[in-house]
Tab-separated table of C-alpha atoms and ligand atoms in Angstrom:
chain	number	residue	atom	x	y	z
A	1	MET	CA	2.812	16.142	14.705
A	2	LYS	CA	1.181	19.414	13.700
A	3	THR	CA	3.799	20.072	11.057
A	4	ILE	CA	3.105	16.736	9.435
A	5	THR	CA	-0.463	17.760	8.678
A	6	LYS	CA	0.878	20.885	7.009
A	7	ILE	CA	3.150	19.086	4.586
A	8	VAL	CA	1.913	19.478	1.080
A	9	LEU	CA	3.293	16.827	-1.189
A	10	PHE	CA	5.667	18.293	-3.648
A	11	SER	CA	7.580	16.455	-6.297
A	12	SER	CA	8.634	12.878	-5.956
A	13	ILE	CA	12.191	14.177	-5.829
A	14	SER	CA	11.583	15.848	-2.481
A	15	LEU	CA	9.935	12.678	-1.207
A	16	SER	CA	12.783	10.457	-2.298
A	17	THR	CA	14.998	12.810	-0.338
A	18	PHE	CA	12.664	12.225	2.616
A	19	ALA	CA	13.168	8.465	2.258
A	20	GLN	CA	16.910	9.043	2.479
A	21	PHE	CA	16.607	11.052	5.656
A	22	GLY	CA	19.500	10.451	8.055
A	23	LEU	CA	21.983	9.385	5.412
A	24	SER	CA	25.278	11.138	4.822
A	25	PRO	CA	25.776	12.935	1.483
A	26	ALA	CA	28.217	10.197	0.448
A	27	GLN	CA	25.708	7.456	1.224
A	28	ARG	CA	23.024	9.341	-0.659
A	29	ASP	CA	25.326	9.758	-3.599
A	30	SER	CA	26.114	6.087	-3.677
A	31	ILE	CA	22.403	5.128	-3.495
A	32	ASN	CA	21.595	7.523	-6.317
A	33	LYS	CA	24.371	6.111	-8.506
A	34	LEU	CA	23.340	2.506	-7.897
A	35	THR	CA	19.711	3.428	-8.507
A	36	THR	CA	20.530	5.057	-11.839
A	37	ASN	CA	22.544	2.012	-12.733
A	38	ASP	CA	19.693	-0.345	-11.950
A	39	HIS	CA	17.140	1.858	-13.728
A	40	ASN	CA	19.422	1.962	-16.792
A	41	ASN	CA	19.758	-1.797	-16.735
A	42	MET	CA	15.979	-2.178	-16.753
A	43	LEU	CA	15.631	0.327	-19.613
A	44	MET	CA	18.172	-1.724	-21.536
A	45	GLN	CA	16.280	-4.960	-20.927
A	46	LEU	CA	13.112	-3.234	-22.116
A	47	ASN	CA	14.884	-1.823	-25.135
A	48	ILE	CA	13.981	1.730	-24.165
A	49	GLU	CA	16.345	4.660	-24.650
A	50	ARG	CA	16.422	7.143	-21.784
A	51	THR	CA	15.354	9.833	-24.279
A	52	GLN	CA	12.179	7.836	-24.947
A	53	LEU	CA	11.163	8.134	-21.332
A	54	ARG	CA	8.521	10.847	-20.804
A	55	ARG	CA	9.029	13.109	-17.823
A	56	GLY	CA	6.254	13.338	-15.257
A	57	PRO	CA	4.728	16.633	-14.120
A	58	SER	CA	5.962	18.373	-11.004
A	59	GLY	CA	4.197	18.061	-7.660
A	60	ASN	CA	4.973	21.680	-6.907
A	61	PRO	CA	1.922	23.715	-7.983
A	62	LYS	CA	4.193	26.737	-8.646
A	63	ASP	CA	6.288	24.977	-11.273
A	64	ALA	CA	5.680	25.614	-14.954
A	65	ASN	CA	5.183	21.887	-15.485
A	66	ALA	CA	2.976	21.469	-12.411
A	67	ALA	CA	0.693	18.435	-12.377
A	68	ASN	CA	-2.886	19.142	-13.363
A	69	SER	CA	-5.030	20.101	-10.391
A	70	SER	CA	-8.052	21.381	-12.231
A	71	GLU	CA	-11.094	19.186	-12.764
A	72	GLU	CA	-11.932	20.994	-16.036
A	73	LYS	CA	-8.638	19.922	-17.540
A	74	VAL	CA	-9.047	16.233	-16.780
A	75	ASN	CA	-8.801	14.118	-19.935
A	76	GLN	CA	-11.433	11.779	-21.356
A	77	TYR	CA	-10.538	8.166	-20.807
A	78	THR	CA	-12.107	4.746	-21.115
A	79	LEU	CA	-11.607	2.280	-18.327
A	80	PRO	CA	-11.142	-1.432	-18.972
A	81	ASP	CA	-14.331	-3.224	-17.918
A	82	ALA	CA	-13.784	-5.331	-14.806
A	83	LEU	CA	-16.573	-7.686	-15.852
A	84	VAL	CA	-15.703	-8.359	-19.496
A	85	LEU	CA	-13.519	-11.376	-20.155
A	86	LYS	CA	-10.710	-11.232	-22.704
A	87	ASN	CA	-12.927	-13.251	-25.054
A	88	GLY	CA	-15.518	-10.471	-24.898
A	89	LYS	CA	-18.048	-12.365	-22.785
A	90	LYS	CA	-19.600	-10.673	-19.790
A	91	VAL	CA	-19.132	-12.126	-16.314
A	92	LYS	CA	-22.460	-12.563	-14.548
A	93	THR	CA	-21.770	-14.494	-11.371
A	94	ALA	CA	-19.346	-14.387	-8.468
A	95	GLN	CA	-18.136	-17.829	-9.469
A	96	GLU	CA	-17.321	-16.719	-13.018
A	97	TRP	CA	-15.525	-13.720	-11.575
A	98	LEU	CA	-13.441	-15.856	-9.228
A	99	GLU	CA	-12.683	-18.609	-11.705
A	100	LYS	CA	-12.312	-16.724	-14.972
A	101	ARG	CA	-12.081	-12.946	-14.818
A	102	ARG	CA	-10.151	-12.447	-11.592
A	103	PRO	CA	-7.206	-14.610	-12.747
A	104	GLU	CA	-7.005	-12.589	-15.991
A	105	ILE	CA	-6.793	-9.350	-14.029
A	106	VAL	CA	-4.264	-10.800	-11.576
A	107	GLU	CA	-2.089	-11.832	-14.500
A	108	ASN	CA	-2.212	-8.327	-15.974
A	109	PHE	CA	-1.309	-6.645	-12.704
A	110	GLU	CA	1.504	-9.101	-12.163
A	111	SER	CA	3.101	-8.863	-15.578
A	112	GLU	CA	2.590	-5.139	-16.264
A	113	ILE	CA	2.416	-3.279	-12.957
A	114	TYR	CA	3.456	-4.918	-9.691
A	115	GLY	CA	5.448	-7.958	-10.843
A	116	GLN	CA	5.278	-11.652	-10.014
A	117	LEU	CA	6.426	-13.393	-6.889
A	118	PRO	CA	9.297	-15.780	-7.612
A	119	LYS	CA	8.417	-19.480	-7.406
A	120	ASN	CA	10.782	-20.425	-4.628
A	121	ILE	CA	10.809	-17.654	-2.052
A	122	PRO	CA	12.618	-19.017	1.004
A	123	SER	CA	10.805	-19.463	4.288
A	124	VAL	CA	10.790	-17.104	7.267
A	125	THR	CA	11.433	-18.166	10.846
A	126	TRP	CA	9.904	-15.850	13.444
A	127	LYS	CA	11.527	-15.306	16.760
A	128	VAL	CA	10.134	-13.269	19.638
A	129	ILE	CA	12.951	-10.928	20.651
A	130	SER	CA	11.266	-9.363	23.658
A	131	VAL	CA	7.959	-9.215	25.474
A	132	LYS	CA	7.142	-6.320	27.695
A	133	ASP	CA	4.202	-5.200	29.823
A	134	THR	CA	3.979	-1.489	29.259
A	135	MET	CA	1.507	1.345	28.775
A	136	ILE	CA	0.199	3.226	25.829
A	137	GLY	CA	-1.412	6.381	27.147
A	138	ASN	CA	-3.176	5.161	30.262
A	139	GLN	CA	-3.806	1.659	28.990
A	140	ALA	CA	-1.839	-1.449	29.784
A	141	ILE	CA	-0.497	-3.380	26.819
A	142	LYS	CA	1.669	-6.359	26.107
A	143	GLU	CA	4.245	-5.364	23.508
A	144	LYS	CA	6.299	-7.920	21.626
A	145	THR	CA	9.064	-7.354	19.121
A	146	LEU	CA	9.942	-10.039	16.635
A	147	LYS	CA	12.466	-10.801	13.972
A	148	GLY	CA	11.603	-12.882	10.955
A	149	THR	CA	14.767	-14.397	9.545
A	150	VAL	CA	14.610	-15.410	5.905
A	151	ASP	CA	16.403	-18.642	5.040
A	152	ASN	CA	19.352	-17.480	2.935
A	153	SER	CA	21.134	-20.808	2.596
A	154	ALA	CA	20.797	-20.594	-1.200
A	155	TYR	CA	22.615	-17.224	-1.227
A	156	PRO	CA	24.268	-16.407	2.120
A	157	ALA	CA	25.654	-13.079	0.873
A	158	ILE	CA	22.224	-11.496	1.388
A	159	LYS	CA	20.636	-11.485	4.792
A	160	VAL	CA	17.004	-10.455	5.336
A	161	GLU	CA	15.549	-9.940	8.803
A	162	ILE	CA	12.013	-8.604	9.075
A	163	ASN	CA	11.178	-6.334	12.017
A	164	LEU	CA	7.729	-6.635	13.519
A	165	LEU	CA	6.057	-5.195	16.624
A	166	VAL	CA	2.770	-6.452	18.060
A	167	ALA	CA	0.828	-4.802	20.874
A	168	THR	CA	-2.336	-6.212	22.428
A	169	PRO	CA	-4.364	-5.139	25.463
A	170	ALA	CA	-2.625	-6.485	28.574
A	171	GLN	CA	-5.340	-8.438	30.258
A	172	THR	CA	-7.333	-9.914	27.497
A	173	PRO	CA	-8.826	-13.333	27.967
A	174	LYS	CA	-9.407	-13.755	24.250
A	175	GLN	CA	-7.601	-13.449	20.941
A	176	VAL	CA	-8.096	-9.938	19.613
A	177	PRO	CA	-8.360	-8.394	16.163
A	178	VAL	CA	-5.231	-6.548	15.092
A	179	VAL	CA	-4.464	-3.783	12.606
A	180	LEU	CA	-1.117	-4.310	10.923
A	181	GLU	CA	0.467	-1.074	9.732
A	182	PHE	CA	3.247	-0.667	7.206
A	183	GLY	CA	5.223	1.835	9.206
A	184	PHE	CA	8.122	2.731	11.364
A	185	ILE	CA	9.143	0.939	14.525
A	186	ARG	CA	10.865	3.177	17.006
A	187	SER	CA	13.073	1.295	19.382
A	188	PRO	CA	10.402	0.370	21.904
A	189	PHE	CA	12.551	-1.249	24.529
A	190	GLY	CA	14.631	1.624	25.778
A	191	PRO	CA	14.400	2.654	29.447
A	192	ASN	CA	11.536	5.146	29.142
A	193	THR	CA	9.155	3.528	26.794
A	194	THR	CA	5.920	4.424	28.505
A	195	GLN	CA	4.226	6.713	26.076
A	196	PRO	CA	2.174	9.666	27.286
A	197	ILE	CA	-1.472	9.935	26.342
A	198	GLY	CA	-0.865	11.129	22.856
A	199	LEU	CA	-2.858	13.413	20.701
A	200	GLY	CA	-2.571	12.448	17.082
A	201	SER	CA	-2.323	15.037	14.344
A	202	SER	CA	-6.094	15.458	14.455
A	203	GLY	CA	-6.187	16.197	18.152
A	204	GLU	CA	-7.646	12.756	18.840
A	205	PRO	CA	-5.848	9.998	20.711
A	206	THR	CA	-3.340	8.195	18.516
A	207	TRP	CA	-4.438	5.253	16.386
A	208	LYS	CA	-2.679	2.917	18.800
A	209	GLU	CA	-4.649	4.195	21.765
A	210	GLN	CA	-7.907	4.168	19.848
A	211	LEU	CA	-7.400	0.519	18.904
A	212	ILE	CA	-6.300	-0.585	22.366
A	213	SER	CA	-9.192	1.210	24.062
A	214	ARG	CA	-11.471	-0.751	21.720
A	215	GLY	CA	-9.955	-3.954	23.002
A	216	TRP	CA	-8.120	-4.491	19.750
A	217	GLY	CA	-4.407	-4.630	19.008
A	218	TYR	CA	-1.958	-3.020	16.623
A	219	ALA	CA	1.135	-4.237	14.877
A	220	ILE	CA	3.801	-2.549	12.780
A	221	ILE	CA	5.943	-4.104	10.113
A	222	ASP	CA	9.008	-2.224	8.934
A	223	PRO	CA	8.857	-2.512	5.117
A	224	SER	CA	12.465	-1.494	4.600
A	225	SER	CA	13.600	-4.516	6.601
A	226	VAL	CA	12.002	-6.602	3.828
A	227	GLN	CA	13.038	-4.503	0.866
A	228	ALA	CA	14.785	-1.140	0.645
A	229	ASP	CA	12.800	1.823	-0.607
A	230	ASN	CA	15.043	2.603	-3.562
A	231	GLY	CA	16.235	1.155	-6.851
A	232	ALA	CA	19.733	0.632	-5.475
A	233	GLY	CA	18.339	-1.985	-3.108
A	234	LEU	CA	16.718	-4.168	-5.773
A	235	THR	CA	19.734	-6.465	-5.933
A	236	LYS	CA	19.488	-6.869	-2.159
A	237	GLY	CA	16.629	-7.467	0.301
A	238	ILE	CA	14.132	-10.238	-0.401
A	239	ILE	CA	14.064	-9.385	-4.129
A	240	GLY	CA	17.858	-9.530	-4.377
A	241	LEU	CA	17.995	-12.716	-2.323
A	242	THR	CA	15.631	-14.580	-4.655
A	243	ASN	CA	17.632	-13.276	-7.632
A	244	LYS	CA	20.934	-14.191	-5.991
A	245	GLY	CA	22.119	-10.611	-6.186
A	246	ASN	CA	21.339	-10.181	-9.904
A	247	PHE	CA	19.290	-7.451	-11.586
A	248	ARG	CA	15.546	-8.011	-11.865
A	249	LYS	CA	13.855	-9.263	-15.037
A	250	PRO	CA	11.059	-7.013	-16.381
A	251	ASP	CA	8.219	-8.976	-14.780
A	252	ASP	CA	9.925	-9.599	-11.429
A	253	TRP	CA	8.288	-8.168	-8.333
A	254	GLY	CA	8.874	-4.638	-7.132
A	255	ALA	CA	9.051	-3.274	-3.590
A	256	LEU	CA	5.258	-2.987	-3.162
A	257	ARG	CA	4.768	-6.707	-3.671
A	258	ALA	CA	7.825	-7.454	-1.567
A	259	TRP	CA	6.420	-5.366	1.291
A	260	ALA	CA	3.038	-7.065	0.867
A	261	TRP	CA	4.792	-10.454	0.921
A	262	GLY	CA	6.388	-9.431	4.241
A	263	ALA	CA	2.940	-8.556	5.607
A	264	SER	CA	1.724	-12.034	4.624
A	265	ARG	CA	4.598	-13.544	6.565
A	266	ALA	CA	3.577	-11.443	9.585
A	267	LEU	CA	0.119	-12.955	9.149
A	268	ASP	CA	1.691	-16.441	9.221
A	269	TYR	CA	3.173	-15.483	12.573
A	270	PHE	CA	-0.169	-14.126	13.879
A	271	GLU	CA	-1.689	-17.543	13.169
A	272	THR	CA	0.630	-18.876	15.876
A	273	ASP	CA	0.208	-16.040	18.397
A	274	LYS	CA	-2.323	-16.814	21.117
A	275	ASP	CA	-3.049	-13.116	21.684
A	276	VAL	CA	-4.087	-12.476	18.087
A	277	ASP	CA	-7.183	-13.545	16.184
A	278	ALA	CA	-5.567	-14.095	12.793
A	279	LYS	CA	-8.997	-14.226	11.122
A	280	ARG	CA	-9.490	-10.574	12.050
A	281	VAL	CA	-6.326	-8.826	10.879
A	282	ALA	CA	-6.512	-5.607	8.869
A	283	ILE	CA	-3.755	-4.031	6.834
A	284	GLU	CA	-3.190	-0.278	6.896
A	285	GLY	CA	-0.704	2.119	5.366
A	286	LEU	CA	-0.251	5.657	4.098
A	287	SER	CA	1.040	6.946	0.790
A	288	ARG	CA	3.613	4.487	-0.610
A	289	TYR	CA	2.614	2.237	2.269
A	290	GLY	CA	-1.027	2.827	1.315
A	291	LYS	CA	-0.100	1.451	-2.116
A	292	ALA	CA	1.502	-1.528	-0.364
A	293	ALA	CA	-1.646	-1.971	1.740
A	294	ILE	CA	-3.983	-2.224	-1.273
A	295	VAL	CA	-1.533	-4.587	-3.000
A	296	ALA	CA	-1.470	-6.733	0.160
A	297	MET	CA	-5.291	-6.737	0.318
A	298	ALA	CA	-5.581	-7.637	-3.354
A	299	PHE	CA	-3.130	-10.516	-3.280
A	300	GLU	CA	-3.550	-11.907	0.269
A	301	PRO	CA	-7.050	-13.277	0.928
A	302	ARG	CA	-6.368	-13.773	4.647
A	303	PHE	CA	-6.424	-10.027	5.359
A	304	SER	CA	-9.898	-9.362	6.663
A	305	LEU	CA	-10.134	-5.572	6.258
A	306	GLY	CA	-8.137	-2.815	4.577
A	307	PHE	CA	-7.441	0.817	5.485
A	308	ILE	CA	-5.828	2.380	2.456
A	309	GLY	CA	-4.442	5.846	3.224
A	310	SER	CA	-3.751	8.417	0.497
A	311	SER	CA	-2.365	5.723	-1.779
A	312	GLY	CA	-2.554	7.928	-4.890
A	313	ALA	CA	-1.015	6.830	-8.180
A	314	GLY	CA	0.117	3.225	-8.082
A	315	GLY	CA	-2.501	2.698	-5.366
A	316	VAL	CA	-6.233	3.173	-5.860
A	317	LYS	CA	-6.123	6.334	-7.989
A	318	ILE	CA	-7.210	5.791	-11.602
A	319	LEU	CA	-3.939	5.781	-13.554
A	320	ARG	CA	-5.529	7.004	-16.778
A	321	ARG	CA	-6.778	10.190	-15.098
A	322	VAL	CA	-4.600	13.179	-15.857
A	323	PHE	CA	-4.674	14.863	-12.439
A	324	GLY	CA	-1.949	14.861	-9.787
A	325	GLU	CA	0.787	12.251	-9.937
A	326	GLN	CA	1.153	10.362	-13.222
A	327	VAL	CA	2.534	7.049	-14.480
A	328	GLU	CA	5.531	9.011	-15.788
A	329	ASN	CA	6.431	9.942	-12.199
A	330	LEU	CA	6.040	6.370	-11.005
A	331	ALA	CA	8.297	5.103	-13.784
A	332	SER	CA	11.102	7.520	-12.947
A	333	SER	CA	14.243	6.403	-11.157
A	334	ALA	CA	12.784	7.749	-7.886
A	335	GLU	CA	9.822	5.352	-7.868
A	336	TYR	CA	10.120	2.567	-10.486
A	337	HIS	CA	11.440	0.212	-7.814
A	338	TRP	CA	7.924	-0.039	-6.345
A	339	PHE	CA	6.797	-1.778	-9.537
A	340	ALA	CA	7.738	-4.383	-12.091
A	341	GLY	CA	10.202	-3.088	-14.686
A	342	ASN	CA	7.531	-3.607	-17.365
A	343	PHE	CA	5.541	-0.711	-15.934
A	344	ILE	CA	8.157	1.700	-17.344
A	345	LYS	CA	6.920	0.876	-20.869
A	346	TYR	CA	3.769	2.880	-20.164
A	347	ALA	CA	5.833	6.037	-19.672
A	348	SER	CA	7.765	5.603	-22.910
A	349	LYS	CA	6.711	3.536	-25.939
A	350	LEU	CA	3.198	3.059	-24.570
A	351	THR	CA	0.841	5.319	-22.637
A	352	PRO	CA	-1.311	4.808	-19.528
A	353	ASN	CA	-4.268	4.224	-21.884
A	354	ASP	CA	-2.504	1.078	-23.076
A	355	LEU	CA	-2.507	-0.454	-19.607
A	356	PRO	CA	-4.586	-3.651	-19.688
A	357	VAL	CA	-5.990	-2.801	-16.245
A	358	ASP	CA	-6.538	0.233	-14.039
A	359	ALA	CA	-6.800	0.873	-10.298
A	360	HIS	CA	-10.538	0.080	-9.957
A	361	GLN	CA	-9.668	-3.498	-10.869
A	362	LEU	CA	-7.074	-3.626	-8.103
A	363	VAL	CA	-9.809	-2.672	-5.637
A	364	ALA	CA	-12.067	-5.261	-7.294
A	365	LEU	CA	-9.506	-7.989	-6.549
A	366	VAL	CA	-10.273	-7.425	-2.864
A	367	ALA	CA	-13.980	-8.345	-3.286
A	368	PRO	CA	-15.945	-9.408	-1.339
A	369	ARG	CA	-13.797	-8.274	1.612
A	370	PRO	CA	-14.368	-4.792	3.038
A	371	VAL	CA	-11.939	-2.034	2.125
A	372	PHE	CA	-11.848	1.593	3.313
A	373	ILE	CA	-10.242	4.196	1.066
A	374	SER	CA	-8.934	7.259	2.897
A	375	SER	CA	-7.729	10.655	1.774
A	376	GLY	CA	-6.901	14.049	3.250
A	377	SER	CA	-8.107	17.485	2.257
A	378	PRO	CA	-6.625	18.990	-0.916
A	379	GLN	CA	-6.059	22.302	0.895
A	380	VAL	CA	-3.794	20.633	3.394
A	381	GLU	CA	-2.560	17.503	1.662
A	382	GLY	CA	-2.255	18.962	-1.822
A	383	GLN	CA	-3.624	17.516	-5.062
A	384	TRP	CA	-0.773	15.130	-5.845
A	385	VAL	CA	-2.615	12.077	-4.434
A	386	ASP	CA	-5.769	12.939	-6.410
A	387	ALA	CA	-8.564	12.304	-3.905
A	388	LYS	CA	-11.188	12.121	-6.639
A	389	GLY	CA	-9.079	9.687	-8.637
A	390	MET	CA	-8.974	7.445	-5.552
A	391	PHE	CA	-12.715	7.845	-5.052
A	392	LEU	CA	-13.251	6.713	-8.647
A	393	GLY	CA	-10.939	3.727	-8.172
A	394	ALA	CA	-13.207	2.700	-5.290
A	395	ALA	CA	-16.466	3.579	-7.066
A	396	TYR	CA	-15.763	1.643	-10.279
A	397	ALA	CA	-14.960	-1.511	-8.279
A	398	GLY	CA	-18.626	-1.599	-7.221
A	399	SER	CA	-19.827	-3.839	-10.069
A	400	VAL	CA	-17.620	-6.664	-8.821
A	401	TYR	CA	-18.795	-6.304	-5.214
A	402	HIS	CA	-22.389	-6.505	-6.490
A	403	LEU	CA	-21.710	-10.016	-7.792
A	404	PHE	CA	-21.214	-11.023	-4.156
A	405	ASN	CA	-24.327	-9.116	-3.048
A	406	LYS	CA	-22.103	-6.633	-1.292
A	407	LYS	CA	-22.645	-2.897	-1.175
A	408	ASP	CA	-20.589	-0.414	-3.140
A	409	LEU	CA	-19.932	3.237	-2.238
A	410	GLY	CA	-23.574	4.066	-2.852
A	411	THR	CA	-22.865	6.965	-5.211
A	412	MET	CA	-20.799	7.911	-8.222
A	413	ASP	CA	-20.664	11.550	-7.096
A	414	PHE	CA	-17.539	12.680	-5.314
A	415	PRO	CA	-18.640	13.521	-1.757
A	416	LYS	CA	-17.928	16.757	0.053
A	417	LEU	CA	-15.027	16.895	2.473
A	418	GLY	CA	-15.611	14.867	5.629
A	419	MET	CA	-18.685	12.995	4.285
A	420	PRO	CA	-18.240	9.361	5.230
A	421	LEU	CA	-19.398	6.822	2.660
A	422	VAL	CA	-19.314	3.918	5.058
A	423	ASP	CA	-22.523	1.950	4.494
A	424	GLY	CA	-20.946	-0.708	2.344
A	425	GLU	CA	-18.029	-3.036	1.855
A	426	ILE	CA	-16.270	-0.355	-0.159
A	427	ALA	CA	-15.943	2.742	1.998
A	428	PHE	CA	-14.456	6.175	1.368
A	429	ARG	CA	-13.782	9.278	3.408
A	430	GLN	CA	-11.808	12.397	2.707
A	431	HIS	CA	-10.908	13.840	6.098
A	432	ALA	CA	-10.114	17.513	6.704
A	433	GLY	CA	-6.459	17.002	7.630
A	434	GLY	CA	-3.237	16.428	5.734
A	435	HIS	CA	-1.221	13.516	4.436
A	436	SER	CA	-2.155	11.094	7.188
A	437	THR	CA	-4.662	8.404	8.056
A	438	GLY	CA	-4.872	9.987	11.541
A	439	PRO	CA	-8.175	11.884	11.328
A	440	ASN	CA	-9.933	8.879	9.746
A	441	TRP	CA	-9.160	6.351	12.492
A	442	SER	CA	-12.336	6.869	14.506
A	443	THR	CA	-14.448	6.568	11.354
A	444	TRP	CA	-12.510	3.489	10.299
A	445	ILE	CA	-12.953	1.816	13.682
A	446	ALA	CA	-16.705	2.498	13.694
A	447	TRP	CA	-16.911	0.945	10.207
A	448	ALA	CA	-14.634	-1.991	11.057
A	449	CYS	CA	-16.603	-3.047	14.123
A	450	ARG	CA	-19.494	-3.894	11.823
A	451	TYR	CA	-17.312	-6.744	10.597
A	452	TRP	CA	-15.270	-7.492	13.699
A	453	GLY	CA	-18.034	-7.168	16.266
A	454	ASP	CA	-17.748	-5.429	19.644
A	455	CYS	CA	-19.553	-2.385	18.303
A	456	LYS	CA	-21.291	-1.606	21.550
B	501	GCU	C1	5.775	10.767	-3.357
B	501	GCU	C2	5.242	9.877	-4.417
B	501	GCU	C3	3.900	9.267	-4.035
B	501	GCU	C4	4.010	8.608	-2.686
B	501	GCU	C5	4.571	9.575	-1.672
B	501	GCU	C6	4.833	8.979	-0.285
B	501	GCU	O1	4.959	11.903	-3.247
B	501	GCU	O2	5.149	10.612	-5.611
B	501	GCU	O3	3.503	8.326	-5.001
B	501	GCU	O4	2.781	8.083	-2.288
B	501	GCU	O5	5.806	10.064	-2.140
B	501	GCU	O6	4.967	7.791	-0.126
B	501	GCU	O7	4.939	9.743	0.660
């Protein structure tokens, strides 16, 4: 675990290699070819020549074209006002926000950044595969694994089975709150599945143990069982199934919305699980899964709380801010699959300043529900995720929370490392570790119990 905290995020190239971990060179080659093919097809649909595509900066600070990491060099930009309607009128009440302004912003995010959900997404049937009484650290848990099978009768060539794990304290008389993580499910039902008392990367017990010792539960959804994490997979998975194996159209959904859709289906299942209080389910994720977590929070009102880890560009970082990762990186063949094809326009014929919305409005879509924005330390995590850019995404959402008489971050000044801004419904903390939500779990839990109870 220690090494994980030491990883400094380099270029998206190295990370896409990470996503392909465990594949043979031939498999990698084939994925890269199919990805290029799909990316090219989207460029063609958008009428963009590859030469018109701007290249993003490098995540390696030593490179000549390294991404900006100096506050003095940050550009001037103007953010779209969350409270001004397209007709120029100012929104003054929560009702006006919900009925008029919010739908405008949703439409912009759907058409230009994350894509729309298709009208007729087939249903999912959940099946409990196994139930086991086991231990996590020294605590007894009930661990279930499930498969969610998507009805593929309209296009049997593509099969989608969603993997989900749910763990709740063993002897609980009541339905418990659960944190759903976009993450990785290790085969939990092998012979020696009892896990030792684990120290997370921060030296604290793991997030699982911290939640269970609180009397809460945890769940993990495997995003790649919903939709592959590459462009090659866009004609497969849930996106490919709804398109019957065809290429996407420019405003079709990307992987982030597909993953978020999968999380909503997990929530459907929780509503039927007698161990889970489906009214108290949080969504959590790190990095690309942190992006998926804020997208899930924004578009799924049933999620009660959010824990958005180092989501960076495409998550809660202000996209117009020239610091760390840029729209040009997100639009490249390594990452465009997270988004709608239309997003690529902003790295070619248009610029990030042309975006009709920015990340603070994504956070605003969550209002009035509580959301916690998490980041690591630049010295350990690197500057690619742009901690301050994420802070600003959270801070500028405040005006919308005010309409609901909810508290914002309480300051517009970027706090010092470790300072928790946790008094309100928008919370922020930059922990002293690396690219992980690990060191922020205890702070998150203390904040969450204000909403979920059981604080004492
Ligand atoms: C790359 C990518 C980021 C992403 C990260 C990750 O660094 O550029 O946007 O968040 O990978 O998911 O680990």
